[in-house]
mmCIF file of C-alpha atoms in Angstrom:
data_model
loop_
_atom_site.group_PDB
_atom_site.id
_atom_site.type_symbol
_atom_site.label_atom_id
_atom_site.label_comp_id
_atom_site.label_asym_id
_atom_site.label_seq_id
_atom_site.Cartn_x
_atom_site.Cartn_y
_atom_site.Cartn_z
ATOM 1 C CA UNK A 1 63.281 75.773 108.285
ATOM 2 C CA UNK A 2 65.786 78.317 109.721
ATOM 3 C CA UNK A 3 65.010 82.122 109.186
ATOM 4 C CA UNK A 4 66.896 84.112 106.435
ATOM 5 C CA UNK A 5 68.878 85.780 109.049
ATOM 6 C CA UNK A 6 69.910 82.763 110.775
ATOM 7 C CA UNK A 7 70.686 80.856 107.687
ATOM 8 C CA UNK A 8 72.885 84.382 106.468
ATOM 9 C CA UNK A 9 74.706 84.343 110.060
ATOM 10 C CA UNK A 10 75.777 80.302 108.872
ATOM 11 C CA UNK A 11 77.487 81.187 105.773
ATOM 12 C CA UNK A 12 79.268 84.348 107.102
ATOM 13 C CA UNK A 13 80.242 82.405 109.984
ATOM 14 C CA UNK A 14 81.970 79.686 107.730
ATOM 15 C CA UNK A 15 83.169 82.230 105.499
ATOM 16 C CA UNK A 16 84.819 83.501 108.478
ATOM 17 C CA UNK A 17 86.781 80.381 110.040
ATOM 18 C CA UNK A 18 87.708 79.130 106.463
ATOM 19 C CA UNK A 19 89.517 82.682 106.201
ATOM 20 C CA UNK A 20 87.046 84.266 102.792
ATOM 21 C CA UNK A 21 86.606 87.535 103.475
ATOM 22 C CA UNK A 22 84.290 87.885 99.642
ATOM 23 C CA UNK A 23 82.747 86.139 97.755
ATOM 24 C CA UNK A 24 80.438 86.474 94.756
ATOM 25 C CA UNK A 25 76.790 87.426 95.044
ATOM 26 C CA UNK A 26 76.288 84.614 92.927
ATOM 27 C CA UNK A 27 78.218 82.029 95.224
ATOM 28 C CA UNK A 28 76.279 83.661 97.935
ATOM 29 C CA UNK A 29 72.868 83.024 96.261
ATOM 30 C CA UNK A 30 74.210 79.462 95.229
ATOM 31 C CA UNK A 31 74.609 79.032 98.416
ATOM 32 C CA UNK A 32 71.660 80.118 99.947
ATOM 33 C CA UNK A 33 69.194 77.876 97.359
ATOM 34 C CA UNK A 34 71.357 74.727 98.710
ATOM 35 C CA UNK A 35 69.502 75.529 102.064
ATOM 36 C CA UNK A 36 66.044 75.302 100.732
ATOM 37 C CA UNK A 37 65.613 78.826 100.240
ATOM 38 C CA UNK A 38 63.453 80.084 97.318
ATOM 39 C CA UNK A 39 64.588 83.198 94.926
ATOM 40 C CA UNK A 40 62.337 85.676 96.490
ATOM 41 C CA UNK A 41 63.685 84.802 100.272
ATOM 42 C CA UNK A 42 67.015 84.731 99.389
ATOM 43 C CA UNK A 43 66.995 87.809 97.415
ATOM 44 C CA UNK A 44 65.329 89.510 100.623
ATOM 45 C CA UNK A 45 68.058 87.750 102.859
ATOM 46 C CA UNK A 46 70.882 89.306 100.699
ATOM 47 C CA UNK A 47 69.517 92.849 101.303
ATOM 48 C CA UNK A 48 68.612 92.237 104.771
ATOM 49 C CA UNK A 49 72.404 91.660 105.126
ATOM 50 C CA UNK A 50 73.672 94.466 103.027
ATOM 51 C CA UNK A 51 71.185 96.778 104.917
ATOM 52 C CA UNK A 52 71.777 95.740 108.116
ATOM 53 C CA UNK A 53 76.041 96.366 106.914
ATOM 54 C CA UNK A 54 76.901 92.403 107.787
ATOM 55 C CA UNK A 55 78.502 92.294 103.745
ATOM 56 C CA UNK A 56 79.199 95.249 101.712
ATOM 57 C CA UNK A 57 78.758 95.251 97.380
ATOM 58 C CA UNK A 58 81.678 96.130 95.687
ATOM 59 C CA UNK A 59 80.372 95.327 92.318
ATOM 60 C CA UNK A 60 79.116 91.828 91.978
ATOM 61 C CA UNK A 61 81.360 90.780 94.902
ATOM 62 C CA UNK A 62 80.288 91.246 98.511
ATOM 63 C CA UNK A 63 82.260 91.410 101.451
ATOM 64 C CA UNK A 64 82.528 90.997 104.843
ATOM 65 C CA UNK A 65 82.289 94.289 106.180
ATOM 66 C CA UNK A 66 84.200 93.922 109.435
ATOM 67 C CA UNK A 67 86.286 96.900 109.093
ATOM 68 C CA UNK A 68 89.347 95.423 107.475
ATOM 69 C CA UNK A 69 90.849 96.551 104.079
ATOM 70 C CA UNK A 70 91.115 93.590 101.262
ATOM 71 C CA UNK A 71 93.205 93.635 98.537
ATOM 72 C CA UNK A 72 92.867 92.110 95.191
ATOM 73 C CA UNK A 73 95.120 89.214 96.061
ATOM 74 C CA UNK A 74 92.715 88.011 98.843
ATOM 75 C CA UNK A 75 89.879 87.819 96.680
ATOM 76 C CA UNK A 76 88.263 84.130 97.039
ATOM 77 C CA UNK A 77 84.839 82.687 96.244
ATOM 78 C CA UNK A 78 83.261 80.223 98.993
ATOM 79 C CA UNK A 79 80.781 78.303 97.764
ATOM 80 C CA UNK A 80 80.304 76.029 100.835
#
């Protein structure tokens, strides 16, 4: 099984060539349990993100925080 971080790194990578800068922290979660990981794991793999500033919470969206402003119009959900 791949570690929390690695399996994190996957989705923001995808999130980043399919062009989704946010997404909600439920679509991230979805996605996370569709790699095998359990609620306690993925819960510590969202805040390992958020803590180590690789997504940002703007409410019950998170973002990529790369630097770059988003608007409201660019809002998407990835749930691959």
């Amino acid at each position: 099984m791949q570690s929390k971080e690695s399996i994190i790194q996957n989705i923001v990578t995808a999130m980043k060539i399919s062009g989704v800068r946010e997404l909600t922290e439920g679509g991230l979660y979805w996605a996370l349990f569709n790699q095998g990981m359990d609620t306690d794991t993925a819960t510590g793999a969202v805040k390992h993100a958020i803590d180590r500033k690789v997504l940002r919470r703007d409410g019950h969206v998170l973002i990529l925080n790369d630097g770059k402003e988003n608007t409201l119009g660019t809002r998407a959900v990835c749930n691959s």
